[in-house]
Coordinates of C-alpha atoms (C1' of nucleotides) in Angstrom, one line a residue:
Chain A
X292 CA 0.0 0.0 0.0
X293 CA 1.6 3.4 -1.7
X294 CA 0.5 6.3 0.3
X295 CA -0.1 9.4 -1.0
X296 CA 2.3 12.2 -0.5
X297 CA -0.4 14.3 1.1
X298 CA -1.7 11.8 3.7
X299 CA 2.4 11.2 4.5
X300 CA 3.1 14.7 4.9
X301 CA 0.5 15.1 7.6
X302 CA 1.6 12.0 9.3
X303 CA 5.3 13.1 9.0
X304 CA 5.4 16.7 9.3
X305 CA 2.4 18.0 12.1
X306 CA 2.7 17.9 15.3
X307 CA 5.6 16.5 14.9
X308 CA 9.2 17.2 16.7
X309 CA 11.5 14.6 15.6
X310 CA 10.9 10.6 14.2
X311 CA 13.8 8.4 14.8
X312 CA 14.5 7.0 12.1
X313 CA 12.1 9.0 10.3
X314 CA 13.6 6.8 6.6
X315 CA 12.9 3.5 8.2
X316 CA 9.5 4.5 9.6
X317 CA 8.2 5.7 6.2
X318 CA 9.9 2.5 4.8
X319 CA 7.8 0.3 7.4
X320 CA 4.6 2.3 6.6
X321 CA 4.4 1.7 2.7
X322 CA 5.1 -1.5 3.3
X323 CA 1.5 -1.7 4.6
X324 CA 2.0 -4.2 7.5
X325 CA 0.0 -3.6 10.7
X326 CA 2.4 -1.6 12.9
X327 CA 2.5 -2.3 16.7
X328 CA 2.1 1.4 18.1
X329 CA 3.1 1.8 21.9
X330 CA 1.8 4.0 24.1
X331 CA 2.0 4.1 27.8
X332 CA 0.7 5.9 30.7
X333 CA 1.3 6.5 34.3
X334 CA -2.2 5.0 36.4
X335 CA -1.1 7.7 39.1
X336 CA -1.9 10.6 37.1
X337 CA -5.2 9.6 35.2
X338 CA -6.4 13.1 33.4
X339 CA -6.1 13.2 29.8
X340 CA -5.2 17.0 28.7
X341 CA -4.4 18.5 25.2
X342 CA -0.9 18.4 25.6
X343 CA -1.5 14.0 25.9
X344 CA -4.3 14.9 22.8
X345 CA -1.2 15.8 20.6
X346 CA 0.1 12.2 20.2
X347 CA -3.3 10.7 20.5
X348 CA -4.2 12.2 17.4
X349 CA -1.2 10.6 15.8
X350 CA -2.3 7.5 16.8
X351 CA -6.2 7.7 15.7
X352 CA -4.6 9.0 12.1
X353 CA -2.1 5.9 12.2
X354 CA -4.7 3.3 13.5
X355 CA -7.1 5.1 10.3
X356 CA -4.3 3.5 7.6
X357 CA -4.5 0.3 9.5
X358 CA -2.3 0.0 12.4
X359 CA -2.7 -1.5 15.9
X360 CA -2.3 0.7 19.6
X361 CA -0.9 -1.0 22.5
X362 CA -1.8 0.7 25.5
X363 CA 0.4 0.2 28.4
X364 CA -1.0 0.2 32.0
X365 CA 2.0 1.3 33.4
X366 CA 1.2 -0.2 37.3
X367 CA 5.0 -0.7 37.6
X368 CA 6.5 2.6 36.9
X369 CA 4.0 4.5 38.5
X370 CA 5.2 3.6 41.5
X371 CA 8.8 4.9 40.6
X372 CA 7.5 8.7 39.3
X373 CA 8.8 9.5 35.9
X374 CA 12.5 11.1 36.7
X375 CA 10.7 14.8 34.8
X376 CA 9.1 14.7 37.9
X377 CA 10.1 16.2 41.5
X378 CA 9.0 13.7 44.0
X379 CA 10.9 11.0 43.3
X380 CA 9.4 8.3 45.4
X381 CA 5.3 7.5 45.3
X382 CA 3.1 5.9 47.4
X383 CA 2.5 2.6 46.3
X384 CA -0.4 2.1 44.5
X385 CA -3.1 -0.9 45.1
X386 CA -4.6 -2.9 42.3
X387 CA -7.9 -1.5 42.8
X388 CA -6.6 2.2 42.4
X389 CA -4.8 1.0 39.7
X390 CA -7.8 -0.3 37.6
X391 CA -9.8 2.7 38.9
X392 CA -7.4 5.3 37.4
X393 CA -6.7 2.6 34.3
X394 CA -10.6 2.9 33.9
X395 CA -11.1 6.8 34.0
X396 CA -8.0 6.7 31.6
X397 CA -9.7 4.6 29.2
X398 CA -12.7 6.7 28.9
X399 CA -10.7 10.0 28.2
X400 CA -8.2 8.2 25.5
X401 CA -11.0 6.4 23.8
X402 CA -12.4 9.9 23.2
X403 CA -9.8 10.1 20.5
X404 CA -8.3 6.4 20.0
X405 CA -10.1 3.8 17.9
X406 CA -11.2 1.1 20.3
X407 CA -11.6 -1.5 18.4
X408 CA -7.9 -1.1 17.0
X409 CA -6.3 -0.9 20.7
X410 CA -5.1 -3.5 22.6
X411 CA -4.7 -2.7 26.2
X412 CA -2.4 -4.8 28.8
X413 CA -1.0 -4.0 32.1
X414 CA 2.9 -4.7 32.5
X415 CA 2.6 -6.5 35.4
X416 CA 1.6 -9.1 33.0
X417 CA 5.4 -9.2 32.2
X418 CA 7.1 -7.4 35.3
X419 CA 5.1 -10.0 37.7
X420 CA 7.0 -12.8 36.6
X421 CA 10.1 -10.7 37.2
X422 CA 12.8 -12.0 39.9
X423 CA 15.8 -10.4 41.1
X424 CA 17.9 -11.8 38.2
X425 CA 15.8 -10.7 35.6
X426 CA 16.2 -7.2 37.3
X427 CA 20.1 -7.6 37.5
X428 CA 20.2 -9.0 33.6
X429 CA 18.6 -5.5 32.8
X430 CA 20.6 -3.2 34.9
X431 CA 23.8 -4.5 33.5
X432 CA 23.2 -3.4 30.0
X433 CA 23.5 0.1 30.6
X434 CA 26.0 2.3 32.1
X435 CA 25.5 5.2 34.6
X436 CA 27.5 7.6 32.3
X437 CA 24.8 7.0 29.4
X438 CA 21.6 7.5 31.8
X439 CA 23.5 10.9 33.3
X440 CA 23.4 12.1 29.8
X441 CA 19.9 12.3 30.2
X442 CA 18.9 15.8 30.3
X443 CA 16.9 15.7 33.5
X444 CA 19.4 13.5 35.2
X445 CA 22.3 15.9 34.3
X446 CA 20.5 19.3 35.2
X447 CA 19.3 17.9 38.4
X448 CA 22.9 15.9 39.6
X449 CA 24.7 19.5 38.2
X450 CA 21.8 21.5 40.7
X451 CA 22.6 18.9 43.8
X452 CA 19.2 17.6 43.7
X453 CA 18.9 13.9 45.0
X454 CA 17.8 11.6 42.1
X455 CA 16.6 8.3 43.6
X456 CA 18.5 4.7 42.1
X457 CA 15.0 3.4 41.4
X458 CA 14.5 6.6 39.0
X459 CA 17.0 5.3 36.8
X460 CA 14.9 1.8 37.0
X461 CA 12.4 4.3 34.9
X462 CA 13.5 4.1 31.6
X463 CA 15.1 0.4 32.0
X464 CA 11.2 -0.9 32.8
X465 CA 9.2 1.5 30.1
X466 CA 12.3 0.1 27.5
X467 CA 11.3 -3.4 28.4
X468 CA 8.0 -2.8 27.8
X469 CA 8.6 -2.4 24.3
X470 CA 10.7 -6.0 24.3
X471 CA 7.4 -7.3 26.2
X472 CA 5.0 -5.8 23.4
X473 CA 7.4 -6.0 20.1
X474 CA 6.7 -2.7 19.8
X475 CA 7.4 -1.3 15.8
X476 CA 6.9 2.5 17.0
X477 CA 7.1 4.5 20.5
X478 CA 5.0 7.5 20.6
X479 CA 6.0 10.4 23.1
X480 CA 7.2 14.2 24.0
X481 CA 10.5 16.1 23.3
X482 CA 10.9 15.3 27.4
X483 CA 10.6 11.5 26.5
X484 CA 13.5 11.1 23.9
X485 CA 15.7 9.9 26.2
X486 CA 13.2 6.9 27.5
X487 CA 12.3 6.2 23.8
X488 CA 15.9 5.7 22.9
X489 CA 16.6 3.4 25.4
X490 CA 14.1 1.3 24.5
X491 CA 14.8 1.2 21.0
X492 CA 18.5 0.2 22.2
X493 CA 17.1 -2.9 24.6
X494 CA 15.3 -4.0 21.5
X495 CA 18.1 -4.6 19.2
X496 CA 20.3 -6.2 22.4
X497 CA 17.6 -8.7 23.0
X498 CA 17.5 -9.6 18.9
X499 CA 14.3 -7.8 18.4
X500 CA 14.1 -4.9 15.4
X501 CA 14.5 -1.7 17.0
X502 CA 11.4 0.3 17.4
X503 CA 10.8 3.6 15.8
X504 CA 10.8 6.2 18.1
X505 CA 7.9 9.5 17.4
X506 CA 8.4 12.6 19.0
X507 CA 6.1 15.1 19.6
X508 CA 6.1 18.8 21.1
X509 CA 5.1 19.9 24.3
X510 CA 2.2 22.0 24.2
X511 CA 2.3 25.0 26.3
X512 CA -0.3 25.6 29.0
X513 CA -3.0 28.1 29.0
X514 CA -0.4 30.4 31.3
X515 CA 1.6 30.5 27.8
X516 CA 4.6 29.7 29.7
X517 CA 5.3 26.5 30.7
X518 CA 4.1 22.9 29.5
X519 CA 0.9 22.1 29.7
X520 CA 0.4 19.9 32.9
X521 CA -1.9 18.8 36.0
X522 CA -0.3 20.2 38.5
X523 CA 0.4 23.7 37.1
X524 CA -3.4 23.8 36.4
X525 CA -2.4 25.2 33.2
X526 CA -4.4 22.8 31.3
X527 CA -7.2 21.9 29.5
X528 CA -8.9 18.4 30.2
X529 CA -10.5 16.2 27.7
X530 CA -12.9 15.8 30.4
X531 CA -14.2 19.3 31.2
X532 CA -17.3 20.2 29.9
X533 CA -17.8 21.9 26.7
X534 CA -18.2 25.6 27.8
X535 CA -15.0 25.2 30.0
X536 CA -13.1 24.0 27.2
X537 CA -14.4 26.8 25.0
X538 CA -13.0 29.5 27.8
X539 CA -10.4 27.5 28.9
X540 CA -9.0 27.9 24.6
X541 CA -10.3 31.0 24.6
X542 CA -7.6 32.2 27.0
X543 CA -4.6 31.1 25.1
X544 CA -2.6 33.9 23.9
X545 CA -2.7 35.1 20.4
X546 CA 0.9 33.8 19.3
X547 CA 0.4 30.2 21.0
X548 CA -3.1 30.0 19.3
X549 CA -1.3 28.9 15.9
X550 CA 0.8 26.3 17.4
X551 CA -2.5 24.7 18.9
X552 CA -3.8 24.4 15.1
X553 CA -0.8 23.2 14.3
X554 CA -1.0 20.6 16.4
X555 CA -4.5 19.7 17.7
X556 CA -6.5 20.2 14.6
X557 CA -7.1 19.0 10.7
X558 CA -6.0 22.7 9.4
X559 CA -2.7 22.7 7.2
X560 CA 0.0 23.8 7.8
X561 CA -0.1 26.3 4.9
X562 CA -3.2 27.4 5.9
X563 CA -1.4 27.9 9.7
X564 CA 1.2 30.2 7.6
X565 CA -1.5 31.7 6.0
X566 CA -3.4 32.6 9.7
X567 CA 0.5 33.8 10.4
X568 CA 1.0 36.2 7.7
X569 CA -2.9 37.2 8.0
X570 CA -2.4 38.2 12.1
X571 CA 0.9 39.8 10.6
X572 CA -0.6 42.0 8.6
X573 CA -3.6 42.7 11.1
X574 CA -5.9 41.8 8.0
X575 CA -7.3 39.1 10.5
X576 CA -8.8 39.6 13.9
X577 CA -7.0 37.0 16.4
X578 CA -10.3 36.1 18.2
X579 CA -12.4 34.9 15.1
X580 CA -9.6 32.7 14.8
X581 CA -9.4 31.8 18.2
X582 CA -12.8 31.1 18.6
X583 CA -12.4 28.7 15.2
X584 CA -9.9 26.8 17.1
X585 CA -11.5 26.7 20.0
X586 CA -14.9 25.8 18.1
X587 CA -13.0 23.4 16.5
X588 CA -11.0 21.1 19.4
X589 CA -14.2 21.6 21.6
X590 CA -15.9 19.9 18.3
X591 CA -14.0 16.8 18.7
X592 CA -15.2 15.8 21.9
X593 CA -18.6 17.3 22.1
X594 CA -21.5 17.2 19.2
X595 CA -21.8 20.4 17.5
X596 CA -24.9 21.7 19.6
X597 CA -22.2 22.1 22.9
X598 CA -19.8 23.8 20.8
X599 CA -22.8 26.6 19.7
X600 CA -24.1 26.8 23.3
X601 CA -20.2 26.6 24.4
X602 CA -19.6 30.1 21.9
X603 CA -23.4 31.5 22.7
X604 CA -22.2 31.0 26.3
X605 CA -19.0 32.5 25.8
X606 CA -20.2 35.7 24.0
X607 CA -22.8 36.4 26.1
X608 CA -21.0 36.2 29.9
X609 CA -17.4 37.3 28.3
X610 CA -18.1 39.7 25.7
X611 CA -21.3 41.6 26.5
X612 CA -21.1 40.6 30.0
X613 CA -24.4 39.6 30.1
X614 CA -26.1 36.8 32.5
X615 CA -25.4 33.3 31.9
X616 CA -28.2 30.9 31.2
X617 CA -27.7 28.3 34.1
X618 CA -27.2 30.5 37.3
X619 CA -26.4 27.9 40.2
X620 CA -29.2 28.6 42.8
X621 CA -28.3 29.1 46.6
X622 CA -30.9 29.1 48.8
X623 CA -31.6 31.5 51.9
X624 CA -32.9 30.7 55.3
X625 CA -34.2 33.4 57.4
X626 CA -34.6 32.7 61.3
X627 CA -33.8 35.1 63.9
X628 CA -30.6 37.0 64.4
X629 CA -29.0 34.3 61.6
X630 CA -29.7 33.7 58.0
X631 CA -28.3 30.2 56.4
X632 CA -27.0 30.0 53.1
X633 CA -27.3 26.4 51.2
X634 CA -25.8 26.8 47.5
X635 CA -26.5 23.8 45.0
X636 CA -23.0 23.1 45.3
X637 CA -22.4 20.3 47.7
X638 CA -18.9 21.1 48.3
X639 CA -19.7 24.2 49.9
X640 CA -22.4 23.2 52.3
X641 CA -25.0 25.0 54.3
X642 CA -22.9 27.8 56.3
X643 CA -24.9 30.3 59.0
X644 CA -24.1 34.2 58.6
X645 CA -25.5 37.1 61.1
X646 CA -28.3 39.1 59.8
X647 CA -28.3 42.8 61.1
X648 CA -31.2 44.5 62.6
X649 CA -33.6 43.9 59.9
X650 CA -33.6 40.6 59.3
X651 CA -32.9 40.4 55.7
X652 CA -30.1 42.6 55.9
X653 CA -27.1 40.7 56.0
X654 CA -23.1 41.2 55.2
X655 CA -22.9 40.9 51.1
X656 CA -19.0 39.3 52.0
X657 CA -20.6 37.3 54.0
X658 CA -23.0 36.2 51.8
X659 CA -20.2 35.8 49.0
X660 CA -18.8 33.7 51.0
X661 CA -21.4 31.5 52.5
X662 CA -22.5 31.2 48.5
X663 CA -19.2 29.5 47.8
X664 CA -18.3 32.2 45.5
X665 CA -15.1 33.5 47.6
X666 CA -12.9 31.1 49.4
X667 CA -12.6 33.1 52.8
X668 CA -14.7 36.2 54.2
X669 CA -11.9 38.2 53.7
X670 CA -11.1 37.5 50.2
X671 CA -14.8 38.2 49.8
X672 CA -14.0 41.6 51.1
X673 CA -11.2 42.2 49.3
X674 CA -13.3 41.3 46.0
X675 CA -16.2 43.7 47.5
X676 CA -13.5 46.6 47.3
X677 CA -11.8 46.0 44.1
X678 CA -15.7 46.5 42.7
X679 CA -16.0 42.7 41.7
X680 CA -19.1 42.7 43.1
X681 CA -22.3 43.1 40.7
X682 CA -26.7 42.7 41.9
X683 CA -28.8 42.0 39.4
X684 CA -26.4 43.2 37.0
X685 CA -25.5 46.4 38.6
X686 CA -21.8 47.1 40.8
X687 CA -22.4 46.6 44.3
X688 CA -20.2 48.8 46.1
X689 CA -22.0 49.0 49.7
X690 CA -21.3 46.3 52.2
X691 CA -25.2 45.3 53.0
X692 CA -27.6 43.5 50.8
X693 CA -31.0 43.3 51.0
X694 CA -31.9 39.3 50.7
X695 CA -34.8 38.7 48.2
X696 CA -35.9 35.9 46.0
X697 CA -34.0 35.9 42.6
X698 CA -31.5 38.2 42.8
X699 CA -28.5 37.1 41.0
X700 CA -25.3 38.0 42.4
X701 CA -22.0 38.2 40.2
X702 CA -18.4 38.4 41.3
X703 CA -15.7 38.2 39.3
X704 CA -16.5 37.4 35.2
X705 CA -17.4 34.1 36.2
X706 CA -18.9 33.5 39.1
X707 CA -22.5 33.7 39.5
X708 CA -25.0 33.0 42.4
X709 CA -28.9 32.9 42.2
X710 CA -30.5 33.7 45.6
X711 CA -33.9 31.6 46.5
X712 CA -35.7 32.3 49.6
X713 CA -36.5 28.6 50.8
X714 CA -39.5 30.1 52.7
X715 CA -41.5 30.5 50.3
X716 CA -42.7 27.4 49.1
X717 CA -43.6 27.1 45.5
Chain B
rG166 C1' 32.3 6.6 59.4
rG167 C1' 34.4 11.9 58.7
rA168 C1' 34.0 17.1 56.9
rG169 C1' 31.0 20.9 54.9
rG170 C1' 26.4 23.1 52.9
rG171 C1' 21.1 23.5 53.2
rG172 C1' 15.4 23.0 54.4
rU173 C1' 11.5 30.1 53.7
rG174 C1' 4.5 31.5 51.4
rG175 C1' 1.2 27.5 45.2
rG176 C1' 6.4 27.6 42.5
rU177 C1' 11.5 29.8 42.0
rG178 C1' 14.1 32.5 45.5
rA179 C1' 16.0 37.0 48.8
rG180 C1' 16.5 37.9 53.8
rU181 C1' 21.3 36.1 59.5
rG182 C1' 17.9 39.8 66.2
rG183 C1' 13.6 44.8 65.9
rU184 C1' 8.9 49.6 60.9
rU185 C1' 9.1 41.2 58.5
rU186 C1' 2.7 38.6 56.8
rA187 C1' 8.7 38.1 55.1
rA188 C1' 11.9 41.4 48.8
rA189 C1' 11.7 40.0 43.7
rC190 C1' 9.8 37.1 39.8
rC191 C1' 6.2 33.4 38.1
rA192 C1' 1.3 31.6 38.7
rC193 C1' -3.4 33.2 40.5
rC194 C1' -7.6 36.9 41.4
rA195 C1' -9.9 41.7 40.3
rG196 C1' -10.4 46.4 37.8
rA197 C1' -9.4 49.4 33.4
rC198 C1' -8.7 48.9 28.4
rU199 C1' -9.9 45.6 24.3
rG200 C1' -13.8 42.8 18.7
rU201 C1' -10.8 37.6 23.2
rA202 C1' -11.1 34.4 29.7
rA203 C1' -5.2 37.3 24.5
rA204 C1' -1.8 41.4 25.1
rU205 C1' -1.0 45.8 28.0
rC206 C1' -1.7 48.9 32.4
rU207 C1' -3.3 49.3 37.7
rG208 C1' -4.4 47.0 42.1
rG209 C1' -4.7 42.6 45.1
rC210 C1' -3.0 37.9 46.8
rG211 C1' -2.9 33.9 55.4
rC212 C1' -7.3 33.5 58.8
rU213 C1' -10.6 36.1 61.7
rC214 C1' -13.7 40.2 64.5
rG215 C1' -15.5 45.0 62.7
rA216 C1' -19.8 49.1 58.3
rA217 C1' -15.0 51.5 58.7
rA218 C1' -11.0 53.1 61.5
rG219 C1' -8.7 49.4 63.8
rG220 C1' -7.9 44.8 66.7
rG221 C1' -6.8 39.5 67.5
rC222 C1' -4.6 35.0 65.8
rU223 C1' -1.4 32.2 62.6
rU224 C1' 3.2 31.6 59.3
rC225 C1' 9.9 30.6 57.5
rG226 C1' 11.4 21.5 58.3
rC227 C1' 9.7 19.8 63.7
rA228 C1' 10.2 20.4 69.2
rG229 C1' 12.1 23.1 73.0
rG230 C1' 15.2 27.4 74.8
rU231 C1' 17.8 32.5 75.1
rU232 C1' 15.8 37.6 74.5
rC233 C1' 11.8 43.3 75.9
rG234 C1' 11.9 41.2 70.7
rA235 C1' 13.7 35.4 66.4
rA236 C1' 12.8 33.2 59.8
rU237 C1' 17.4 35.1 61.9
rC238 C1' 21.0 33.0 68.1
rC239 C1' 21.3 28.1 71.2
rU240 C1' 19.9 22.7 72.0
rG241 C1' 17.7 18.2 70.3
rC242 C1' 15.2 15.7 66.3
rC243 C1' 13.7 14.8 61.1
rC244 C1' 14.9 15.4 55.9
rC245 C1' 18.1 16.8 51.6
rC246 C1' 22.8 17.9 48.9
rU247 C1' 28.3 17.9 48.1
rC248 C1' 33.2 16.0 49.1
rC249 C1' 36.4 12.3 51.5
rA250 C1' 36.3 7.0 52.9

RNA sequence: GGAGGGGUGGGUGAGUGGUUUAAACCACCAGACUGUAAAUCUGGCGCUCGAAAGGGCUUCGCAGGUUCGAAUCCUGCCCCCUCCA
């Protein structure tokens, strides 16, 4: 099976970093034999984000010519913490948390990944029947000079930060895997070269045809600084509803916004250039185009009809700054000398506040905060007198509110509150 | 086993007895501006009482101590790093 030069470009040339070696892996696709395409992932951190969507894309397009995904459940090296990472040793995870975070995996990487063209194991399969010796038989195949070469390794030995001896167990185990699976191509970020390479070179030692190794970029985070990860909350979750996502891509700066078509979406890359030279010459405005790519990677997790509420949603609270169309309720208790506050969200609970002298008369912090809508009293203070504060669409400025059914209370762009007097039946 | 260095707010990191709730930067929040939740500018960014002015409490690995006063000095403990062996 010849492909044609225009389906090859896309698979060679976006969202692409690097492919290793990019002549044998063209080779291996024209020759039209189902591929073995490994990709693994760490049960301890189960959220599926954009920067992740990059390479799953890759796979969905490669699985669409006819090839195979082999998802690894990496139970064993989660419990070692990839070396990228700071803490170097985890808590050990139990089989039941494992298939737990394996399962709410699965449901975000099947969003993109063909099902029916995945094969899923766990590497215990392999690692279980491992004993000491096997262990010993891998260790000695590699030499501490080669693994300090690793960038992370070097920057952190050259800082004095402590690198753990089971850390460089990390790449030894995720390079077996591809010995246990026969992998034919490794899929993973600039940050994961290292890792790849490895495995690729435990291949060939234990007689097996090296793997191709497929690296991708590291998409920046919505702070349009660093790399898109959990734990800068700079990301954007497969998982999050549609009008989040919308925002969430709404709020990536103009010059990042190209290298999110680039790599999350079906647009070319001359038609990227073209959006370049367009925003160059201001002869484009830079939020119709974002809001195309935001329409468009909200698109492929939601059915069109979220993506139009999603925008609606988006231009009405953002742009015109008018009301939402879901307002979470909270609910108001009068009694005497205290009023209590039970918002829909259950997180937040019912929380008492003092009513003054009239007895619908209360503190509007303390209402903010009772509401859920500030995390402390005196952040909801501090909101009040930065003029955060709107009623009924109007800037609240005085520190009393009168409490009445159906007033909607605003802080911030985003945060809305719906009062309902539970008195009155309805 | 020996010698030395170090643990500071969500992150990086300054601060070695007193206007220190702790510089600066990043992130975050708000306002202004804007065709964007972009950029830019301004302000904010422990908890709590108070309408406010202002007050109380809590915070620099942990526990004690010295002192009118400690992130800063002393003692013990825990943890990390480097070098030697």
């Amino acid at each position: 099976m010849k492909l044609n030069d225009v389906v090859l470009q896309n698979v060679l040339r976006k969202g692409v970093v690097e492919i290793i070696v990019e002549e044998e892996f063209v080779n291996l696709l024209q020759e039209g034999q189902p591929l073995r395409l490994k990709m693994g992932f760490d049960p301890s951190r189960p959220d599926i984000h954009l920067g992740h969507v990059i390479g799953l894309r890759k796979l969905r397009q490669l699985q669409e010519l006819g090839h195979k995904v082999v998802l690894i459940v990496g139970d064993w090296t989660a419990q070692i913490g990839d070396p990228s990472g700071e803490s170097a040793t985890r808590p050990m995870l139990t089989h039941e948390q494992v298939m737990a975070n394996a399962q709410s995996y699965l449901d975000q990487f099947f969003r993109v990944v063909d099902k029916d063209r995945t094969e899923t194991v766990l590497q215990s399969e392999w690692f279980g029947k491992f004993t000491l010796a096997t262990v010993l038989d891998l260790t000695r195949r590699f030499t501490l000079a080669q693994f300090l070469e690793r960038d992370d390794f070097a920057r952190r030995y050259k800082a004095n930060r402590p690198i753990a001896i089971t850390e460089f167990l990390y790449p030894l185990l995720q390079a077996y895997d591809s010995v246990a699976i026969k992998s034919d191509v490794e899929f993973g970020g600039t940050d994961q070269k290292f890792n790849l390479l490895v495995g690729r070179q435990l291949q060939s030692m234990m007689g097996q045809k090296p793997q191709q190794c497929f690296i991708m970029p590291l998409l920046v985070g919505t702070d349009g600084v660093q790399k898109m990860s959990k734990s800068l909350d700079n990301y954007i979750g497969v998982d999050e509803p549609p009008q989040e996502m919308f925002g969430k891509l709404m709020s990536v700066s103009d010059t990042l916004m190209l290298d999110y078509f680039d790599y999350l979406t079906d647009v070319t890359a001359e038609e990227v250039e073209e959006m370049r030279r367009a925003l160059d010459a201001d002869s484009a405005n830079p939020m119709d185009l974002k809001k195309k790519l935001a329409a468009d990677i909200t698109r492929q997790f939601y059915p069109q009809q979220d993506v139009l509420e999603a925008r609606a949603h988006f231009e009405r609270t953002v742009q015109r700054r008018q009301l939402p169309e879901d307002i979470p309720q909270v609910g108001f208790k009068i009694s005497p000398s205290t009023v209590s506050i039970s918002p829909d969200d259950a997180d937040v609970g019912t929380r008492q506040i003092n009513s003054s002298e009239q007895r619908d008369r209360v503190s509007i912090a303390d209402l903010i905060w009772a509401s859920g809508l500030a995390k402390s009293k005196g952040e909801a203070k501090r909101l009040l007198a930065q003029s955060a504060v709107e009623v009924d669409q109007v800037r609240h400025c005085e520190p009393w509110i009168q409490l009445r059914d159906g007033v909607v209370i605003r802080v911030g762009r985003r945060r809305f509150a719906r009062l309902a007097n539970l008195d009155q039946s309805p």
